[in-house]
Coordinates of C-alpha atoms in Angstrom, one line a residue:
M1 CA 57.4 102.2 27.3
P2 CA 54.1 104.2 27.7
D3 CA 54.2 107.5 29.6
S4 CA 56.6 107.6 32.5
L5 CA 57.8 104.0 32.5
N6 CA 61.1 104.7 30.8
H7 CA 63.5 105.3 33.7
A8 CA 66.5 106.5 31.7
D9 CA 65.9 110.1 32.8
L10 CA 65.6 109.2 36.5
G11 CA 69.3 108.5 37.0
E12 CA 70.7 105.4 38.7
L13 CA 68.1 103.7 40.9
P14 CA 69.8 101.8 43.7
A15 CA 68.9 98.4 44.9
W16 CA 69.4 97.2 48.5
D17 CA 72.2 94.9 49.6
L18 CA 71.0 92.4 52.2
S19 CA 74.5 91.1 53.0
D20 CA 74.4 93.1 56.2
L21 CA 72.0 90.4 57.3
Y22 CA 73.3 87.3 55.4
A23 CA 75.3 86.8 52.3
G24 CA 72.6 84.7 50.7
P25 CA 70.3 81.7 51.2
D26 CA 73.3 79.4 51.4
C27 CA 75.3 81.6 53.8
P28 CA 77.1 79.5 56.4
L29 CA 76.3 82.1 59.1
L30 CA 72.6 81.7 58.4
A31 CA 72.8 77.9 58.8
A32 CA 74.9 78.4 62.0
D33 CA 72.5 80.9 63.5
L34 CA 69.6 78.5 62.9
A35 CA 71.4 75.6 64.4
T36 CA 72.6 77.5 67.5
A37 CA 69.1 79.0 68.0
E38 CA 67.5 75.6 67.8
G39 CA 69.8 74.2 70.5
E40 CA 69.5 77.3 72.7
A41 CA 65.7 77.4 72.4
A42 CA 65.4 73.8 73.6
A43 CA 67.8 74.5 76.5
F44 CA 65.8 77.6 77.3
A45 CA 62.6 75.6 77.6
N46 CA 64.3 73.0 79.8
R47 CA 65.6 75.7 82.0
Y48 CA 62.5 77.8 82.5
Q49 CA 59.3 76.0 81.4
G50 CA 56.9 75.7 84.4
K51 CA 59.1 77.8 86.6
L52 CA 58.4 81.4 85.8
A53 CA 56.0 82.1 88.7
G54 CA 58.7 81.0 91.2
L55 CA 61.5 83.2 89.8
S56 CA 62.6 86.3 91.6
G57 CA 62.5 89.7 89.8
A58 CA 66.2 89.5 88.9
E59 CA 65.8 85.9 87.6
L60 CA 62.8 86.8 85.5
A61 CA 64.7 89.7 84.1
Q62 CA 67.6 87.4 83.1
A63 CA 65.1 85.0 81.5
I64 CA 63.5 87.8 79.5
A65 CA 67.0 88.9 78.3
E66 CA 67.8 85.4 77.1
Y67 CA 64.4 85.2 75.4
E68 CA 65.0 88.5 73.7
K69 CA 68.4 87.4 72.3
L70 CA 66.9 84.2 70.9
D71 CA 63.9 86.0 69.4
E72 CA 66.1 88.6 67.8
V73 CA 68.1 85.9 65.9
L74 CA 64.9 84.3 64.6
S75 CA 63.5 87.7 63.6
K76 CA 66.7 88.5 61.7
V77 CA 66.4 85.3 59.8
M78 CA 62.8 86.0 58.9
S79 CA 63.6 89.6 58.0
F80 CA 66.2 88.4 55.5
A81 CA 63.9 85.8 54.0
G82 CA 61.0 88.3 53.8
L83 CA 63.1 91.0 52.2
L84 CA 64.6 88.6 49.7
Y85 CA 61.1 87.4 48.8
A86 CA 59.7 90.9 48.5
S87 CA 62.5 91.7 46.0
N88 CA 61.4 88.9 43.7
M89 CA 58.2 87.1 44.5
A90 CA 58.1 85.4 41.0
D91 CA 61.3 83.4 41.6
P92 CA 60.2 79.9 42.7
N93 CA 63.5 79.2 44.4
I94 CA 63.2 82.3 46.5
G95 CA 59.6 81.3 47.3
R96 CA 60.7 77.9 48.5
F97 CA 63.5 79.4 50.6
Y98 CA 61.0 81.8 52.2
Q99 CA 58.6 79.0 53.0
G100 CA 61.5 76.8 54.3
M101 CA 62.7 79.6 56.6
S102 CA 59.1 80.2 57.8
E103 CA 58.7 76.5 58.7
R104 CA 62.2 76.2 60.3
V105 CA 61.8 79.3 62.4
T106 CA 58.2 78.3 63.5
G107 CA 59.6 74.9 64.5
I108 CA 62.3 76.5 66.7
S109 CA 60.0 79.1 68.2
V110 CA 57.7 76.4 69.4
H111 CA 60.2 75.9 72.2
L112 CA 59.8 79.5 73.2
L113 CA 56.0 79.7 73.0
F114 CA 55.5 78.8 76.7
F115 CA 57.3 81.9 77.8
T116 CA 54.7 84.6 77.2
L117 CA 51.9 82.1 78.1
E118 CA 53.4 81.6 81.5
I119 CA 54.1 85.3 82.0
N120 CA 50.4 85.9 81.5
R121 CA 49.6 83.3 84.2
V122 CA 51.6 85.2 86.9
E123 CA 49.2 87.0 89.2
D124 CA 49.2 90.8 89.0
R125 CA 50.2 91.3 92.7
D126 CA 53.0 88.8 92.3
L127 CA 54.4 90.5 89.2
E128 CA 54.3 93.9 90.9
I129 CA 56.5 92.5 93.6
K130 CA 58.9 91.2 91.1
L131 CA 58.9 94.6 89.3
D132 CA 60.6 96.1 92.3
N133 CA 63.8 94.8 90.7
P134 CA 65.2 97.5 88.4
E135 CA 66.4 95.0 85.8
L136 CA 62.9 93.6 85.4
A137 CA 61.3 97.1 85.6
A138 CA 63.2 98.0 82.4
Y139 CA 61.0 95.4 80.7
R140 CA 57.8 96.8 82.1
P141 CA 56.5 97.9 78.6
F142 CA 57.1 94.4 77.2
L143 CA 55.2 92.8 80.2
R144 CA 52.4 95.3 79.8
D145 CA 52.0 94.6 76.1
T146 CA 52.2 90.9 76.6
R147 CA 49.6 90.8 79.3
I148 CA 46.9 92.9 77.6
F149 CA 46.1 89.6 75.7
R150 CA 45.6 87.6 79.0
P151 CA 41.8 87.5 78.7
H152 CA 42.1 86.1 75.2
Q153 CA 44.8 83.5 75.8
L154 CA 43.9 79.8 75.1
A155 CA 45.2 76.6 76.7
D156 CA 48.8 75.9 76.0
D157 CA 48.2 73.0 73.6
L158 CA 45.8 75.1 71.6
E159 CA 48.2 78.0 71.4
K160 CA 50.9 75.5 70.2
L161 CA 48.6 74.1 67.6
L162 CA 47.7 77.5 66.2
H163 CA 51.4 78.6 66.2
E164 CA 52.5 75.5 64.3
K165 CA 49.6 75.5 61.8
Y166 CA 50.2 79.2 60.9
V167 CA 52.8 78.4 58.2
A168 CA 50.3 76.0 56.5
G169 CA 47.3 78.4 57.1
R170 CA 47.3 82.1 57.0
A171 CA 50.9 82.5 55.9
S172 CA 50.4 80.1 53.0
W173 CA 47.3 81.9 51.8
T174 CA 49.1 85.3 52.1
R175 CA 51.9 83.9 50.0
L176 CA 49.5 82.7 47.4
F177 CA 48.0 86.2 47.1
D178 CA 51.4 87.8 46.8
E179 CA 52.6 85.4 44.1
H180 CA 49.4 85.4 42.1
L181 CA 49.3 89.2 42.0
A182 CA 53.0 89.3 41.1
D183 CA 52.5 86.9 38.2
L184 CA 49.7 89.0 36.6
R185 CA 50.6 91.0 33.5
F186 CA 48.6 93.9 32.0
S187 CA 49.0 94.4 28.3
I188 CA 49.0 98.2 27.6
R189 CA 50.3 99.9 24.5
G190 CA 52.2 96.8 23.5
E191 CA 53.9 96.3 26.8
E192 CA 53.4 93.6 29.4
L193 CA 53.3 95.5 32.7
T194 CA 53.2 94.6 36.4
S195 CA 50.3 95.8 38.5
A196 CA 52.5 98.6 40.0
Q197 CA 53.4 99.9 36.5
A198 CA 49.8 99.6 35.2
L199 CA 48.4 101.5 38.3
N200 CA 51.0 104.2 37.8
L201 CA 49.5 104.9 34.4
L202 CA 46.3 106.1 36.1
S203 CA 48.4 109.3 36.8
S204 CA 49.4 109.7 33.2
T205 CA 48.9 113.1 31.5
D206 CA 47.3 111.3 28.5
P207 CA 43.6 110.6 29.1
A208 CA 43.6 107.8 26.5
V209 CA 46.4 106.0 28.4
R210 CA 44.6 106.4 31.7
R211 CA 41.4 104.9 30.2
E212 CA 43.2 102.0 28.6
A213 CA 45.2 101.3 31.8
A214 CA 42.0 101.4 33.9
Q215 CA 40.1 99.1 31.7
V216 CA 42.9 96.6 31.3
L217 CA 43.4 96.5 35.0
G218 CA 39.7 95.9 35.5
E219 CA 39.7 93.1 32.8
V220 CA 42.7 91.2 34.2
L221 CA 41.7 91.6 37.8
G222 CA 38.2 90.7 37.0
K223 CA 39.3 87.4 35.3
N224 CA 41.1 86.6 38.6
Q225 CA 38.6 87.8 41.1
R226 CA 37.3 84.4 42.0
T227 CA 40.7 83.3 43.1
F228 CA 41.1 86.5 45.1
A229 CA 37.6 86.1 46.6
H230 CA 38.5 82.6 47.7
I231 CA 41.6 83.8 49.4
M232 CA 39.7 86.6 51.1
N233 CA 36.9 84.3 52.2
T234 CA 39.3 81.7 53.6
L235 CA 41.3 84.2 55.6
I236 CA 38.3 86.0 57.0
K237 CA 36.8 82.7 58.1
D238 CA 40.1 81.6 59.6
K239 CA 40.2 84.9 61.6
E240 CA 36.5 84.5 62.7
I241 CA 37.2 81.0 64.1
E242 CA 40.2 82.2 66.1
D243 CA 38.5 85.3 67.2
R244 CA 35.5 83.3 68.5
W245 CA 37.8 80.9 70.4
R246 CA 39.6 83.9 71.9
H247 CA 36.3 85.7 72.8
Y248 CA 36.9 88.9 70.8
A249 CA 33.7 91.0 70.7
N250 CA 34.2 92.2 67.1
P251 CA 36.5 91.3 64.1
W252 CA 38.5 94.5 64.6
S253 CA 38.8 94.1 68.4
A254 CA 42.2 92.3 68.3
R255 CA 43.7 95.0 66.1
N256 CA 42.6 97.8 68.4
L257 CA 44.0 95.9 71.4
A258 CA 47.3 95.3 69.6
N259 CA 47.4 99.0 68.7
Q260 CA 46.9 100.0 72.3
V261 CA 44.0 102.2 71.3
E262 CA 40.5 102.2 72.7
D263 CA 37.5 101.2 70.5
E264 CA 35.8 104.5 71.2
V265 CA 38.9 106.4 69.8
V266 CA 38.8 104.5 66.6
D267 CA 35.0 104.8 66.3
A268 CA 35.3 108.6 66.8
L269 CA 37.8 108.7 64.0
L270 CA 35.6 106.7 61.7
S271 CA 32.5 108.8 62.5
A272 CA 34.4 112.1 62.0
V273 CA 35.8 111.1 58.6
R274 CA 32.5 109.7 57.3
T275 CA 30.7 112.8 58.4
A276 CA 33.3 114.9 56.6
Y277 CA 33.0 113.1 53.2
P278 CA 30.8 115.8 51.7
R279 CA 33.0 118.8 52.6
L280 CA 36.2 116.9 51.8
S281 CA 36.3 114.3 49.0
H282 CA 32.9 115.1 47.5
R283 CA 33.7 118.8 47.4
Y284 CA 37.2 118.4 46.0
Y285 CA 36.3 116.0 43.2
A286 CA 33.4 118.2 42.1
L287 CA 36.0 121.0 41.9
K288 CA 38.4 118.8 39.9
A289 CA 35.6 117.9 37.5
K290 CA 35.1 121.6 36.8
W291 CA 38.9 121.9 36.1
F292 CA 38.5 119.2 33.5
G293 CA 35.4 121.0 32.0
Q294 CA 33.1 118.1 33.0
D295 CA 30.1 117.6 35.2
K296 CA 31.6 114.3 36.4
L297 CA 35.0 112.6 36.3
D298 CA 35.6 109.1 34.8
Y299 CA 36.9 107.0 37.7
W300 CA 40.3 106.7 36.0
D301 CA 40.7 110.5 36.3
R302 CA 40.7 110.4 40.1
N303 CA 44.5 110.7 40.3
A304 CA 45.0 112.4 36.9
P305 CA 47.3 115.4 36.8
L306 CA 45.6 118.7 36.4
P307 CA 45.1 120.1 32.9
G308 CA 48.3 121.7 31.7
D309 CA 50.6 119.7 34.0
D310 CA 53.9 119.3 32.3
D311 CA 54.4 115.9 34.0
R312 CA 58.0 116.6 34.7
K313 CA 59.8 113.6 36.0
I314 CA 62.0 114.1 39.1
P315 CA 65.3 112.3 39.0
W316 CA 66.3 110.1 41.9
A317 CA 69.1 112.4 43.0
E318 CA 66.7 115.4 43.1
A319 CA 64.2 113.4 45.0
K320 CA 66.8 112.6 47.7
R321 CA 67.8 116.2 47.9
I322 CA 64.2 117.5 48.3
V323 CA 63.5 115.1 51.1
H324 CA 66.8 115.5 52.9
D325 CA 66.6 119.3 52.8
A326 CA 63.0 119.2 54.2
Y327 CA 64.1 116.9 57.0
A328 CA 67.2 119.1 57.8
R329 CA 65.1 122.3 58.1
F330 CA 63.1 120.6 60.9
S331 CA 65.9 118.6 62.6
P332 CA 69.5 118.1 61.6
R333 CA 69.4 114.8 63.6
M334 CA 66.5 113.5 61.5
A335 CA 68.3 114.4 58.3
E336 CA 71.5 112.8 59.5
I337 CA 69.8 109.5 60.1
G338 CA 67.9 109.7 56.8
Q339 CA 71.1 110.3 54.9
Q340 CA 72.4 107.0 56.1
F341 CA 69.7 105.3 54.0
F342 CA 71.0 107.2 50.9
D343 CA 74.7 106.6 51.6
N344 CA 74.2 102.9 52.2
P345 CA 72.4 100.2 50.1
W346 CA 69.4 100.2 52.4
I347 CA 66.8 101.1 49.8
D348 CA 65.5 99.1 46.9
V349 CA 64.2 101.7 44.5
P350 CA 63.4 100.6 40.9
P351 CA 60.2 98.8 39.8
R352 CA 60.8 95.4 38.2
P353 CA 58.9 92.2 37.4
G354 CA 58.2 90.0 40.4
K355 CA 59.0 92.7 43.0
N356 CA 56.5 93.7 45.6
P357 CA 54.4 96.4 43.9
G358 CA 54.0 98.6 46.9
A359 CA 56.3 100.5 49.3
F360 CA 57.3 99.7 52.8
A361 CA 59.9 100.2 55.6
H362 CA 61.0 97.1 57.5
P363 CA 62.7 97.6 60.9
V364 CA 64.6 94.2 60.8
V365 CA 66.2 94.0 64.3
P366 CA 68.1 96.5 66.5
S367 CA 71.4 94.8 65.8
A368 CA 71.1 95.6 62.1
H369 CA 69.2 98.5 60.5
P370 CA 65.9 99.1 58.7
Y371 CA 65.4 98.6 54.9
L372 CA 63.1 100.5 52.6
L373 CA 61.3 99.2 49.4
L374 CA 60.0 101.6 46.8
N375 CA 58.8 101.5 43.2
Y376 CA 60.1 104.9 42.2
M377 CA 58.7 106.3 38.9
G378 CA 59.7 110.0 39.1
R379 CA 56.4 111.7 40.0
T380 CA 55.9 114.2 42.8
R381 CA 53.7 111.5 44.5
D382 CA 56.7 109.1 44.4
V383 CA 58.8 111.8 46.1
M384 CA 56.2 111.9 48.8
T385 CA 56.3 108.1 49.1
L386 CA 60.1 108.4 49.6
A387 CA 59.5 111.0 52.4
H388 CA 56.9 108.7 53.9
E389 CA 58.9 105.5 54.0
L390 CA 62.1 107.4 55.1
G391 CA 60.1 108.7 58.0
H392 CA 59.3 105.1 58.9
G393 CA 63.0 104.3 58.5
V394 CA 64.2 107.1 60.8
H395 CA 61.6 106.1 63.4
Q396 CA 62.6 102.5 63.3
Y397 CA 66.3 103.5 63.5
L398 CA 65.6 105.6 66.6
C399 CA 63.5 102.8 68.3
R400 CA 66.4 100.4 68.3
E401 CA 67.7 101.9 71.6
Q402 CA 64.6 100.3 73.3
G403 CA 65.9 96.8 72.5
H404 CA 64.4 94.1 70.4
L405 CA 61.3 93.3 72.5
Q406 CA 60.3 97.0 73.0
A407 CA 61.3 98.5 69.6
S408 CA 58.0 98.1 67.9
T409 CA 55.4 100.8 67.8
P410 CA 51.6 100.4 67.7
L411 CA 50.3 100.9 64.1
T412 CA 48.3 104.0 65.2
L413 CA 51.6 105.8 66.1
A414 CA 53.8 104.0 63.7
E415 CA 52.3 106.1 60.9
T416 CA 53.1 109.4 62.7
A417 CA 56.7 109.7 61.6
S418 CA 56.0 108.7 58.0
V419 CA 53.1 111.2 57.5
F420 CA 55.0 113.9 59.3
G421 CA 57.9 113.4 56.9
E422 CA 55.5 113.8 54.0
M423 CA 54.2 117.0 55.5
L424 CA 57.7 118.4 56.0
T425 CA 58.5 117.6 52.4
F426 CA 55.3 119.1 51.0
R427 CA 55.7 122.3 53.0
G428 CA 59.3 122.6 51.8
L429 CA 58.1 122.4 48.2
L430 CA 55.2 124.7 48.7
D431 CA 57.2 127.4 50.5
A432 CA 59.7 127.4 47.6
T433 CA 57.0 127.9 45.0
T434 CA 56.0 131.3 43.8
D435 CA 54.3 130.4 40.5
P436 CA 50.5 130.2 41.0
K437 CA 50.1 127.3 38.5
T438 CA 52.8 125.3 40.3
R439 CA 51.3 126.1 43.7
K440 CA 47.9 124.9 42.5
A441 CA 49.3 121.6 41.2
L442 CA 51.2 121.1 44.5
L443 CA 48.2 121.9 46.6
A444 CA 46.0 119.6 44.5
G445 CA 48.5 116.8 44.7
K446 CA 48.6 117.2 48.5
V447 CA 44.8 117.3 48.8
E448 CA 44.6 114.1 46.7
D449 CA 47.3 112.4 48.8
M450 CA 45.4 113.4 52.0
I451 CA 42.1 112.1 50.6
N452 CA 43.9 108.9 49.7
T453 CA 45.3 108.7 53.2
V454 CA 42.2 109.7 55.2
V455 CA 39.0 109.3 53.2
R456 CA 40.1 106.3 51.1
Q457 CA 41.7 104.4 54.0
I458 CA 38.6 104.9 56.2
A459 CA 36.6 103.7 53.3
F460 CA 38.8 100.6 53.1
Y461 CA 38.3 100.1 56.8
Q462 CA 34.6 100.3 56.4
F463 CA 34.8 97.9 53.5
E464 CA 36.7 95.4 55.7
R465 CA 34.2 95.8 58.6
R466 CA 31.3 95.0 56.2
L467 CA 33.1 92.0 54.7
H468 CA 34.1 90.5 58.0
T469 CA 30.6 91.0 59.5
E470 CA 28.7 89.7 56.5
R471 CA 31.1 86.7 56.0
R472 CA 29.8 85.4 59.4
D473 CA 26.6 84.5 57.6
G474 CA 28.3 82.5 54.8
E475 CA 30.9 82.7 52.0
L476 CA 30.8 85.9 49.9
S477 CA 30.8 85.7 46.1
A478 CA 33.2 87.8 44.2
E479 CA 30.2 89.7 42.9
R480 CA 28.9 90.4 46.4
I481 CA 32.4 91.6 47.5
A482 CA 32.4 93.9 44.4
D483 CA 28.9 95.2 45.4
I484 CA 30.1 96.2 48.8
W485 CA 33.3 97.7 47.3
M486 CA 31.2 99.9 45.0
E487 CA 28.8 101.0 47.7
V488 CA 31.7 102.1 49.9
Q489 CA 33.6 103.8 47.1
T490 CA 30.4 105.7 46.0
E491 CA 29.7 106.8 49.6
S492 CA 33.3 108.0 50.2
L493 CA 34.2 109.6 46.9
G494 CA 30.9 111.1 46.1
P495 CA 28.6 111.9 43.2
A496 CA 31.3 113.5 41.0
F497 CA 32.3 110.2 39.4
R498 CA 31.2 108.0 36.5
W499 CA 31.7 104.4 37.4
E500 CA 32.1 101.4 35.1
D501 CA 31.9 97.7 35.8
S502 CA 35.7 97.6 35.1
Y503 CA 36.2 99.2 38.5
R504 CA 34.4 96.5 40.4
P505 CA 37.3 94.1 40.9
Y506 CA 39.8 96.8 42.0
W507 CA 39.6 95.6 45.6
T508 CA 41.6 92.5 44.6
Y509 CA 45.0 94.1 44.5
I510 CA 45.0 95.8 47.9
G511 CA 47.4 93.7 50.0
H512 CA 46.5 95.2 53.4
F513 CA 43.2 93.3 53.4
V514 CA 45.2 90.1 53.2
H515 CA 48.4 90.9 55.1
S516 CA 47.1 93.0 58.0
P517 CA 43.3 93.0 58.5
F518 CA 42.0 96.4 59.8
Y519 CA 45.5 98.0 59.5
V520 CA 44.3 100.7 57.1
Y521 CA 42.7 103.0 59.7
A522 CA 46.2 103.6 61.0
Y523 CA 46.9 105.8 57.9
A524 CA 43.9 108.1 58.6
F525 CA 44.8 108.1 62.3
G526 CA 48.4 109.1 61.5
D527 CA 47.3 111.8 59.0
C528 CA 44.9 113.5 61.4
L529 CA 47.3 113.2 64.3
V530 CA 50.1 114.8 62.2
N531 CA 47.9 117.7 61.1
S532 CA 47.5 118.6 64.7
L533 CA 51.1 117.9 65.5
Y534 CA 52.3 120.0 62.7
A535 CA 50.0 122.9 63.8
A536 CA 51.6 122.7 67.2
Y537 CA 55.1 122.8 65.5
Q538 CA 54.1 125.9 63.5
E539 CA 53.0 127.6 66.7
A540 CA 56.2 126.7 68.5
A541 CA 58.3 127.8 65.5
S542 CA 56.5 131.2 65.5
K543 CA 57.7 131.7 69.0
G544 CA 61.3 130.7 68.2
Q545 CA 60.8 127.3 69.8
G546 CA 61.0 125.2 66.7
A547 CA 64.3 123.4 67.7
A548 CA 62.9 122.6 71.2
F549 CA 59.8 121.1 69.5
A550 CA 61.9 119.0 67.2
D551 CA 63.9 117.6 70.2
K552 CA 60.6 116.6 71.9
Y553 CA 59.4 115.1 68.6
M554 CA 62.6 113.0 68.3
Q555 CA 62.3 111.9 71.9
M556 CA 58.7 110.8 71.2
L557 CA 59.9 108.7 68.2
S558 CA 62.7 107.2 70.3
A559 CA 60.2 106.0 72.9
A560 CA 58.7 103.5 70.4
G561 CA 55.7 101.8 72.0
T562 CA 57.0 102.0 75.6
L563 CA 54.5 104.8 76.4
H564 CA 50.8 104.9 75.9
H565 CA 49.6 107.5 73.3
T566 CA 48.2 109.6 76.1
D567 CA 51.7 110.0 77.6
L568 CA 53.5 110.3 74.3
L569 CA 51.3 113.2 73.1
A570 CA 50.9 115.0 76.4
P571 CA 54.0 117.2 75.9
F572 CA 52.4 118.5 72.7
G573 CA 49.1 119.3 74.3
L574 CA 47.3 116.7 72.2
N575 CA 44.6 114.3 73.5
L576 CA 43.1 111.7 71.2
K577 CA 40.1 111.3 73.5
D578 CA 39.0 114.9 73.0
P579 CA 35.8 114.6 70.8
S580 CA 36.9 117.6 68.7
F581 CA 40.5 116.2 68.1
W582 CA 39.7 114.5 64.8
D583 CA 37.7 117.5 63.4
K584 CA 40.7 119.7 64.1
G585 CA 42.9 117.2 62.2
L586 CA 40.5 117.2 59.2
G587 CA 40.4 121.0 59.3
L588 CA 43.8 121.3 57.5
L589 CA 42.5 119.3 54.5
D590 CA 39.4 121.5 54.5
S591 CA 41.5 124.6 54.4
F592 CA 43.6 123.4 51.5
I593 CA 40.4 122.7 49.4
T594 CA 39.2 126.2 50.3
E595 CA 42.5 127.7 49.1
L596 CA 42.2 125.7 45.8
E597 CA 38.6 127.0 45.3
G598 CA 40.0 130.6 45.5
L599 CA 42.9 130.0 43.0

């Protein structure tokens, strides 16, 4: 295998065991759960439909508890089906099972659809009277988050139609994207590689391997870009139609509303990062070009190791130790929860054909536990990915105490724990390093990760905004999408690159554009927020108050989305509406680049 694709030196790479959910697709418990849920959902509708406004506070609380129990069962089923599918998207039997579960669960949940629609028709003053009941008051965050969509709610029959058609619409196009990408193979150095393996070679120490991988990626993706463009055009048009019916002002308005973040906060982040491009990404890549003895970098050298990097591979056991120790120095409780993921088969680690090529943490349901998916290849960047996803896992584990309906976190805060976990791990490695060459490599790696998290994700967000806006005037050709892609990449990464046409179709493999439109700014949001949060931690630690800070931090994670970001961050003295907040967050990246310039 070329470069680092031989995993023999990484130790045993564990796979997850989904039997904590169900033993398999034919599990009798799965069939029984579906049958029971179907009967109970129909009975629930008979019992409550058309009657919510007349219920007392205690009666409404009881109805919500019943709804929560039913929804948790259906979510557990779909978590199992989704995780099984992510582990092998190339298996047609698993694909059929996933589609079958999607259709079955959608059919059952139609009985429950009325519930949130009727909650939104209750008048504010009447709901406030009901909320005097303490049992109902416990569900106040759920009611708040449900009712923010009141102005955009459609008639019941339209909501039902959209709900039922989802499995044959957006969900089906998303599945087509996943399976098509999973089926692609990239022939490099005599090996047929998946997209994840081919992309990993862009970090090879061998410039010839980087170039070949980049050009093969471009060739294969380019041959398939019309299919990806059709998927993108269809999904954007589908979203535009629904947004228009729901009277959203902009294509990104629904995402901001769901994230419980004001448009002006996101706009301020976008503006701050774009203004900082010259002093961040442009400046760093000009510096990197000098390290390579060049005026400009070839685009395939963007994530290349520094000259002289020995490209040591980090075995899985060492990666676990690095992350655990970093977590433990901050909070023994955080390390204790994280260790459960290592002690139990809750992580799927090795890359393999058909597997989802990315990395994620899935919360499943409070009655179970989260699962993590990685494609671990032994690089320092892979260790940081482990720290990132384990941060999600710890967060999701803590949120279970809020119950199924209130355990989720807005995307803007959902990235806080993951990026904070990365920062803890990086600081642990940096503090243990005395060799100047190693320190330089670590700092450069962190700067590149931060640029990928902040600059690149904001560029992705800008790319999406332009696509969704321009699509309203008609379908976009693959060539036009690639033009927009190159314009945004050139603006964000700067003049220090030599581009080739082979880079034009690279937009095609980025799943966030398909799965979660406008999700990507959450990464930049989380990174800038964590930079400020970590600075507050350092200040507290310098005063001997590090343990107290860690306790407050864990309490913040445990709150999930029950509190608005203003209330969650107030104990740390942070205010996202402060115009200077984002500049402070970007200041840490600026300081790292300055340190590199002095080495």
